[in-house]
Coordinates of C-alpha atoms in Angstrom, one line a residue:
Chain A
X27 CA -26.9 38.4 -2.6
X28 CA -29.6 39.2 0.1
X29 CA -30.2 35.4 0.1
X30 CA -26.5 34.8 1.1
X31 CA -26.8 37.1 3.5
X32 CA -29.9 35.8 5.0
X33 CA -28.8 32.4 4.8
X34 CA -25.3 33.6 6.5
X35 CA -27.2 35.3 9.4
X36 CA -29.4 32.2 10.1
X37 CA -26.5 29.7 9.7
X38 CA -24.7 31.7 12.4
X39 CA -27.3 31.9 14.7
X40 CA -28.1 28.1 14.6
X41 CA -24.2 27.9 15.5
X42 CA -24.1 29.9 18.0
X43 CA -27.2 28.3 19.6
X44 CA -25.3 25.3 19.0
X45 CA -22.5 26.8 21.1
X46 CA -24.4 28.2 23.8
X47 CA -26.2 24.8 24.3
X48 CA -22.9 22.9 24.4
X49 CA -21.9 24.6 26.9
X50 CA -25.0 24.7 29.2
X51 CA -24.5 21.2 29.0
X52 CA -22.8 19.6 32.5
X53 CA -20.0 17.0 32.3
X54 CA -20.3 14.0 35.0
X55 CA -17.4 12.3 36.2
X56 CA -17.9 8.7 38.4
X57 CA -15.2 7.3 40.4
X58 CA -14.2 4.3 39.9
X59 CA -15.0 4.3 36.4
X60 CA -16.2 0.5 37.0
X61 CA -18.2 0.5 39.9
X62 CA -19.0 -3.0 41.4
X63 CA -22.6 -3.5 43.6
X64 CA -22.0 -2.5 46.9
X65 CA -19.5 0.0 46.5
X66 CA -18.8 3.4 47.0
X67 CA -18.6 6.0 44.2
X68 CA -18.3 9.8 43.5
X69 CA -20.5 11.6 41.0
X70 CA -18.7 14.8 40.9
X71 CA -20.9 16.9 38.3
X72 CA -19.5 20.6 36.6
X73 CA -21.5 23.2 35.4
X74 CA -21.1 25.9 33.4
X75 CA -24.4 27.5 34.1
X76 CA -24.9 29.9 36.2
X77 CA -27.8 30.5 39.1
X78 CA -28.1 27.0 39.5
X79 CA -30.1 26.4 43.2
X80 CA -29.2 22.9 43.9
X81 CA -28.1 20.3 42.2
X82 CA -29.5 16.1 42.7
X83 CA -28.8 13.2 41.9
X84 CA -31.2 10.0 40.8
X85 CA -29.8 6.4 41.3
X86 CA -31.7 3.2 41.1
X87 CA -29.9 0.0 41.0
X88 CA -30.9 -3.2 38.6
X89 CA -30.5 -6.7 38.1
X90 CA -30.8 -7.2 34.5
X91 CA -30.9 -11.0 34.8
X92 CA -33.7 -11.1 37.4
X93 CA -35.6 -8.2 35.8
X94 CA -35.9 -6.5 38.9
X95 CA -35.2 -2.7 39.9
X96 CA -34.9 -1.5 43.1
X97 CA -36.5 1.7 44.5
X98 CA -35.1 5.0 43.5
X99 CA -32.9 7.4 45.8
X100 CA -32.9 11.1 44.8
X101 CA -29.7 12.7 46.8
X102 CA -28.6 15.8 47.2
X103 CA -25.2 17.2 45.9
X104 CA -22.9 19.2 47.4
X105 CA -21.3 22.6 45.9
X106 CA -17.6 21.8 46.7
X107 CA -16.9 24.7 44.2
X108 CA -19.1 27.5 42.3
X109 CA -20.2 25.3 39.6
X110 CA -18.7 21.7 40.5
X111 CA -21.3 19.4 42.6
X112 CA -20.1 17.0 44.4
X113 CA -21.8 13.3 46.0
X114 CA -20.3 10.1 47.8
X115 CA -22.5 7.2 47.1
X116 CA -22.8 3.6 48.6
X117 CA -24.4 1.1 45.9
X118 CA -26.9 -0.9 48.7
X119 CA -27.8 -4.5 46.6
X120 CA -25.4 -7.1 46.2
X121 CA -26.9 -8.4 43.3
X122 CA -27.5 -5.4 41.0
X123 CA -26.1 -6.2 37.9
X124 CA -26.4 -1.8 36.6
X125 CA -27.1 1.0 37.8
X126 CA -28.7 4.0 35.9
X127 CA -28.7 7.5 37.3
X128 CA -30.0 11.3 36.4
X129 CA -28.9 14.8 37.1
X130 CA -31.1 17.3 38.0
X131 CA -30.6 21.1 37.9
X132 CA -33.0 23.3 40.0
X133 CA -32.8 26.6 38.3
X134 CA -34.6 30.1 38.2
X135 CA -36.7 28.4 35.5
X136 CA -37.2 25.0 36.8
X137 CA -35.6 21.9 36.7
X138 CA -33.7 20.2 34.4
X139 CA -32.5 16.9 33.7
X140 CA -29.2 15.7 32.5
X141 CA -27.8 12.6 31.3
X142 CA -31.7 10.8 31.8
X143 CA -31.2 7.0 33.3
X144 CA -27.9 7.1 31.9
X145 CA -26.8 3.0 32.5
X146 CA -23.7 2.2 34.3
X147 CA -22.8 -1.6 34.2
X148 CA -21.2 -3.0 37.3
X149 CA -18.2 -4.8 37.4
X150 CA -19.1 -8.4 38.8
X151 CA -15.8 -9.1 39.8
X152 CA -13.7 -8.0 43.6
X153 CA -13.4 -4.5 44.2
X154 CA -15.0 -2.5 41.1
X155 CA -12.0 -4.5 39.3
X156 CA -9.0 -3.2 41.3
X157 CA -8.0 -6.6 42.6
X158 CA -4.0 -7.5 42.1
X159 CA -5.0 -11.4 42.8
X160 CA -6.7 -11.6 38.9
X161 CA -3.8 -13.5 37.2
X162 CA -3.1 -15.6 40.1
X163 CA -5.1 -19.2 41.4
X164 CA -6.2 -18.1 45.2
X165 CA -4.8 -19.3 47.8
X166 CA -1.0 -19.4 46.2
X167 CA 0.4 -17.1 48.7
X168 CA -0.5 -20.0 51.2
X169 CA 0.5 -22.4 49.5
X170 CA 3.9 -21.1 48.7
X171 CA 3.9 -20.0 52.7
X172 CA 3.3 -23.8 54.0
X173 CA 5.9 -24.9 51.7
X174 CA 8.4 -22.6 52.8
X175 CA 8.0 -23.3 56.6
X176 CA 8.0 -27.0 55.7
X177 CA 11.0 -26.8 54.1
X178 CA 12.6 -24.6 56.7
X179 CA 11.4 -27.0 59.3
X180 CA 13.1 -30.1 57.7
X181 CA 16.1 -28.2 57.7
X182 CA 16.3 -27.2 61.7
X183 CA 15.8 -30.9 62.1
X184 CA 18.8 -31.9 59.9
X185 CA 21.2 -29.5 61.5
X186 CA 20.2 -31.1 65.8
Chain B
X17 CA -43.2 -69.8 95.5
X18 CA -42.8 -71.7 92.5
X19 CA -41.3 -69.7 89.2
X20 CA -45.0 -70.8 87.4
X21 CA -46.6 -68.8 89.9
X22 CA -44.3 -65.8 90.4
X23 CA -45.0 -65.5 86.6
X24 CA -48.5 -65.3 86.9
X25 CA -48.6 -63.2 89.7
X26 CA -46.2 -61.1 87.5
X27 CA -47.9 -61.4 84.4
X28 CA -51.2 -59.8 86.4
X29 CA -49.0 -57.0 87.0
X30 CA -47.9 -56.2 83.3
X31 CA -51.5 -56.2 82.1
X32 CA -52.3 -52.8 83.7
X33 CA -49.5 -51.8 82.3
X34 CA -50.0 -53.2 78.8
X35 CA -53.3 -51.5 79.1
X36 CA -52.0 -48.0 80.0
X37 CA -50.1 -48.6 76.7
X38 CA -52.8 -49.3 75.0
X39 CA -54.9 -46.3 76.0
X40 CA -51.8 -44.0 75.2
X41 CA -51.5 -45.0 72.2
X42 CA -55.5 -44.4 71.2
X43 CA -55.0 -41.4 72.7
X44 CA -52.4 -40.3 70.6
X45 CA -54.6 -41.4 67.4
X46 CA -57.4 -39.4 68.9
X47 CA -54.8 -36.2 69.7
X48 CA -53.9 -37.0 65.6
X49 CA -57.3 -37.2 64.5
X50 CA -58.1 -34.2 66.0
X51 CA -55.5 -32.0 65.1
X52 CA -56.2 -32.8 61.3
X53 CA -59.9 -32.0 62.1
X54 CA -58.3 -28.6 63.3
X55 CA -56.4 -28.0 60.4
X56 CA -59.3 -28.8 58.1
X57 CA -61.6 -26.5 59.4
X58 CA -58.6 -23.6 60.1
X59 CA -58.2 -23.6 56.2
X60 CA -61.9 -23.7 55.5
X61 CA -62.6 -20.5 57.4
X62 CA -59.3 -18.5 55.4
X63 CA -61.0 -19.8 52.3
X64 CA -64.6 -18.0 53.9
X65 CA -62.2 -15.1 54.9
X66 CA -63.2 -11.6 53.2
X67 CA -61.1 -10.8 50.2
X68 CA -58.1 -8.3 50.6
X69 CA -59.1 -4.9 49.5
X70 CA -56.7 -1.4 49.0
X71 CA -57.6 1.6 47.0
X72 CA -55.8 3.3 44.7
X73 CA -56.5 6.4 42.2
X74 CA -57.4 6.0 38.5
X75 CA -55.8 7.9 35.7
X76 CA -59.4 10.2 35.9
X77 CA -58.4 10.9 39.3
X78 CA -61.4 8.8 40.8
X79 CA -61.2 6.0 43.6
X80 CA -60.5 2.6 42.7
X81 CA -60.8 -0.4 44.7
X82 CA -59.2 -4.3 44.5
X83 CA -62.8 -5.2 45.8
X84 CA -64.5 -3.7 42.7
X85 CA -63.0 -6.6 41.2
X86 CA -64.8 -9.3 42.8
X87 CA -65.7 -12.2 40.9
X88 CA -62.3 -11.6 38.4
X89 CA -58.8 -12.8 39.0
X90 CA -57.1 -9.7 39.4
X91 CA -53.1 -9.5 38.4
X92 CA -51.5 -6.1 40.4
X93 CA -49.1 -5.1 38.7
X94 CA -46.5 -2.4 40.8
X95 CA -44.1 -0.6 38.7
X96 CA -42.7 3.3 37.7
X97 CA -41.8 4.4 34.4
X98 CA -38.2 4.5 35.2
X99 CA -37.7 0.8 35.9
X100 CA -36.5 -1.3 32.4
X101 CA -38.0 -4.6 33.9
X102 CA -41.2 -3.1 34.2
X103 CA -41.3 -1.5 30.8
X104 CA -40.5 -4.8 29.4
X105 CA -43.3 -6.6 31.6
X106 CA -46.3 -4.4 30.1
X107 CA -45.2 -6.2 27.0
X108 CA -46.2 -9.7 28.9
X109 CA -49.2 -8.2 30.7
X110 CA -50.6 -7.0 27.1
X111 CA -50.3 -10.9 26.4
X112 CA -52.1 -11.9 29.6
X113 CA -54.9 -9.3 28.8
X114 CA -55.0 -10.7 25.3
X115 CA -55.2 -14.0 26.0
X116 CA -58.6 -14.1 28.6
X117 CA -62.0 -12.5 28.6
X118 CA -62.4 -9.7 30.1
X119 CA -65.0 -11.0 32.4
X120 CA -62.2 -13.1 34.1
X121 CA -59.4 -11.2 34.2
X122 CA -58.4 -7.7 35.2
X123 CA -54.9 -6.1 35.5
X124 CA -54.1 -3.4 37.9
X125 CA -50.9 -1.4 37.2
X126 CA -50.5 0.8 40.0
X127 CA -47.7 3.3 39.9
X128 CA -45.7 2.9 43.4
X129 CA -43.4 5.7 42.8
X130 CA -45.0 9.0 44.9
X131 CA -42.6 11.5 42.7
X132 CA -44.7 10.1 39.5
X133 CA -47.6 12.1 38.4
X134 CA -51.2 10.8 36.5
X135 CA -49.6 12.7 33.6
X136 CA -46.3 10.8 33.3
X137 CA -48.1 7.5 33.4
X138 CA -50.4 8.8 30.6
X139 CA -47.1 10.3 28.6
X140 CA -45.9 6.1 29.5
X141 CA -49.4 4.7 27.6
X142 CA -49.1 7.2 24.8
X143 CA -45.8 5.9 24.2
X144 CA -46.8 2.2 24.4
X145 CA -49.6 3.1 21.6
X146 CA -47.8 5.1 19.4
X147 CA -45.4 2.1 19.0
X148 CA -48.3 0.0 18.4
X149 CA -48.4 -2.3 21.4
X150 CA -51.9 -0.4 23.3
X151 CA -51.9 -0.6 27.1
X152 CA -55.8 -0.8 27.7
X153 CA -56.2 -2.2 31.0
X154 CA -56.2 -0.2 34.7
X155 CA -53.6 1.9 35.4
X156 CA -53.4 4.3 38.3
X157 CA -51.5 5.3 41.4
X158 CA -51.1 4.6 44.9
X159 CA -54.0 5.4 47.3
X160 CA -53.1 3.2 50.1
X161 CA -49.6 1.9 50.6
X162 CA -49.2 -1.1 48.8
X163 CA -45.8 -1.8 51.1
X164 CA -47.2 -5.0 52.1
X165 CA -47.0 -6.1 49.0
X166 CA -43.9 -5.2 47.7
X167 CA -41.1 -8.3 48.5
X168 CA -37.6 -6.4 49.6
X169 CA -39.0 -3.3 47.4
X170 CA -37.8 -4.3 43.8
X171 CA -40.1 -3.8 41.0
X172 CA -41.9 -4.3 39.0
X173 CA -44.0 -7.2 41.6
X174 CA -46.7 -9.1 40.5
X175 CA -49.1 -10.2 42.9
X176 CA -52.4 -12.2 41.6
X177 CA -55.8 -12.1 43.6
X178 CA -58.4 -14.9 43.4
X179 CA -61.6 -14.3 42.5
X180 CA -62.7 -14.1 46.3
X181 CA -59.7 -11.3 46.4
X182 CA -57.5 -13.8 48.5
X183 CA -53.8 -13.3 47.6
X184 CA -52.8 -16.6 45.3
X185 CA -49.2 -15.9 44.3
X186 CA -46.7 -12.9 44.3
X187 CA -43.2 -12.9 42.5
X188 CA -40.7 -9.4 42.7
X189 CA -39.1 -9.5 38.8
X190 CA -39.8 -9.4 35.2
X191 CA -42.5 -12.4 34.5
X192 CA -43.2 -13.9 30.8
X193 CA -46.5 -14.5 29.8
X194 CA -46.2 -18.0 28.7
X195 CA -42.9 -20.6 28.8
X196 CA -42.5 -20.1 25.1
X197 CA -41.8 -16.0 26.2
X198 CA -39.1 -17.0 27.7
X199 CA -35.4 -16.3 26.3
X200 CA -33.2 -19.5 26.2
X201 CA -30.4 -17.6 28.1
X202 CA -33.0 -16.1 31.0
X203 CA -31.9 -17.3 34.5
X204 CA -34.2 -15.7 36.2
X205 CA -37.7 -17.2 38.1
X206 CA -39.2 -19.2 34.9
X207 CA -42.8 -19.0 36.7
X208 CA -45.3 -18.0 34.4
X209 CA -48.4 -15.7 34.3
X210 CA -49.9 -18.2 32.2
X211 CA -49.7 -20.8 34.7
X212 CA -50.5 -19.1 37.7
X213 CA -53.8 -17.6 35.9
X214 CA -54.8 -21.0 34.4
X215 CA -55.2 -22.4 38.2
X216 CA -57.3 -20.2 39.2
X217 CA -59.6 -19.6 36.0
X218 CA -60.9 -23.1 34.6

């Protein structure tokens, strides 16, 4: 009996540790989900902690097929609301094939780091992927264009 | 006058001219000659040139130099812990250091990242070790700026020093030890260390 009980009061205490860390932990959101090199995203980061001084962001880009990194930035975020950091970044290499990136709390007892070189692979194609023209050969509009106008032409010329 | 001797009389007056041509082009043999000479001795003097030098701390916290090295080919290696390529490439370097006596060859990896302590690059090593793959060469951090170095800023750069300390070769990405190292699907700069080592230590 005073085992169960024991065993009862430490069960419950590793849960609620459990608990308490699950929720210290902050959720990340990037927009676009499939960033492409060069473009602009938003890290928008929400925290359920509380007394948190500032809030940063790490980002280094990579090109995984040249085995090169470029150097690291370390940005500041912005509170936009109590709890919910905010920061607009432009991707600067062309050829960066991923980017990996950290959060970093500063807090009453230091800082801590979230989601440590988490890796984001960048969409290689136009426009972090947002592009209408993937199905389509380029240049059709054109084409379909100079037809048009030829065929409206030979018409004009028929009716004089 | 007869055309015979309007052609003589003529043919006097090309021959100063024949020789002015003739001088002009020694000349511009001489000119030739000379410039070569130039050359020559131009590279003979950057070959009597003192060796580079920068400084750089130790993991004991004591001053390093490049020039400390003299007599060695020296492979500086600049990299953080954070960078992927550069955690692959101390894989490579522990082949180059492997592979030549010690008397020949030194590696320098110098940490370029400021926000980087002695104690993280240590924390790095211990990791290396515990996985069985011992980083035993010269590791250490920035003294001087090594900016000059550092092609467009990517890491991890390689740059390889002569035994004179004259910069041989530098290349910005992940470089394999040998050709064999390299992955059949790499696209990347296929320069080796191997090679670029083997020309300069006979």
């Amino acid at each position: 009996m005073r085992y169960r009980i024991i065993s009862s009061i430490l069960l419950s205490l590793i849960m609620l540790n459990a608990i308490q860390t699950l929720a210290a932990q902050p959720s990340v959101t990037i927009n676009p989900t499939n960033p492409s090199p060069q473009s602009t995203l938003t890290f928008t980061v929400a925290l359920s902690e509380e007394n948190i001084l500032g809030a940063w962001l790490e980002i280094q880009e990579c090109n995984g097929n040249k085995g090169i990194c470029y150097p690291k930035q370390n940005l500041s975020m912005e509170e936009k609301s109590p709890g919910t950091y905010q920061l607009s970044v432009t991707l600067q290499h062309s050829d960066a094939t991923y980017m990996q990136y950290t959060i970093k709390l500063d807090t009453p007892n230091g800082w801590e780091e979230y989601f440590k070189e988490t890796k984001v692979t960048l969409s290689q194609g136009n426009n972090g992927g947002s592009s209408n023209n993937k199905n389509n050969a380029p240049g059709f509009e054109i084409i379909g264009l100079i037809a048009a106008s030829v065929i409206i032409t030979m018409l004009l010329r028929r009716r004089r | 006058m007869t055309r015979k001797r309007a052609n003589k009389k003529s043919g006097n007056k090309k021959t100063p001219k024949k020789n002015n041509l003739k001088y002009g082009l020694i000349l511009i043999v001489v000119l030739i000659i000379a410039a070569g000479g130039i050359l020559a001795l131009t590279s003979s003097n950057n070959a009597n040139k003192p060796g580079e030098d920068f400084a750089f701390y130790d993991l004991n916290g004591n001053v390093g130099h490049l020039s400390d090295y003299r007599g060695k080919v020296v492979l500086l290696d600049m990299w953080a812990t954070w960078c992927n390529p550069c955690r692959y490439q101390m894989l490579e370097l522990r082949k180059a250091y492997q592979n030549y006596s010690h008397n020949k060859l030194e590696i320098l990896s110098i940490n370029i990242d400021s926000k980087e302590t002695i104690q993280d690059i240590k924390d790095f090593i211990d990791t290396y070790a515990q996985y069985g793959y011992p980083l035993e060469w010269t590791f250490g951090k920035e003294k001087d700026s090594l900016d000059k170095y550092l092609k467009g800023g990517g890491i991890p750069t390689l740059c390889v020093f002569d035994q004179q300390g004259h910069l041989y070769f530098s290349k910005t990405g992940l470089t394999f030890f040998s050709k064999e190292d390299i992955p059949p699907n790499w696209t990347g700069d296929k320069t080796t260390l191997k090679e670029k080592i083997d020309e300069l230590i006979t």
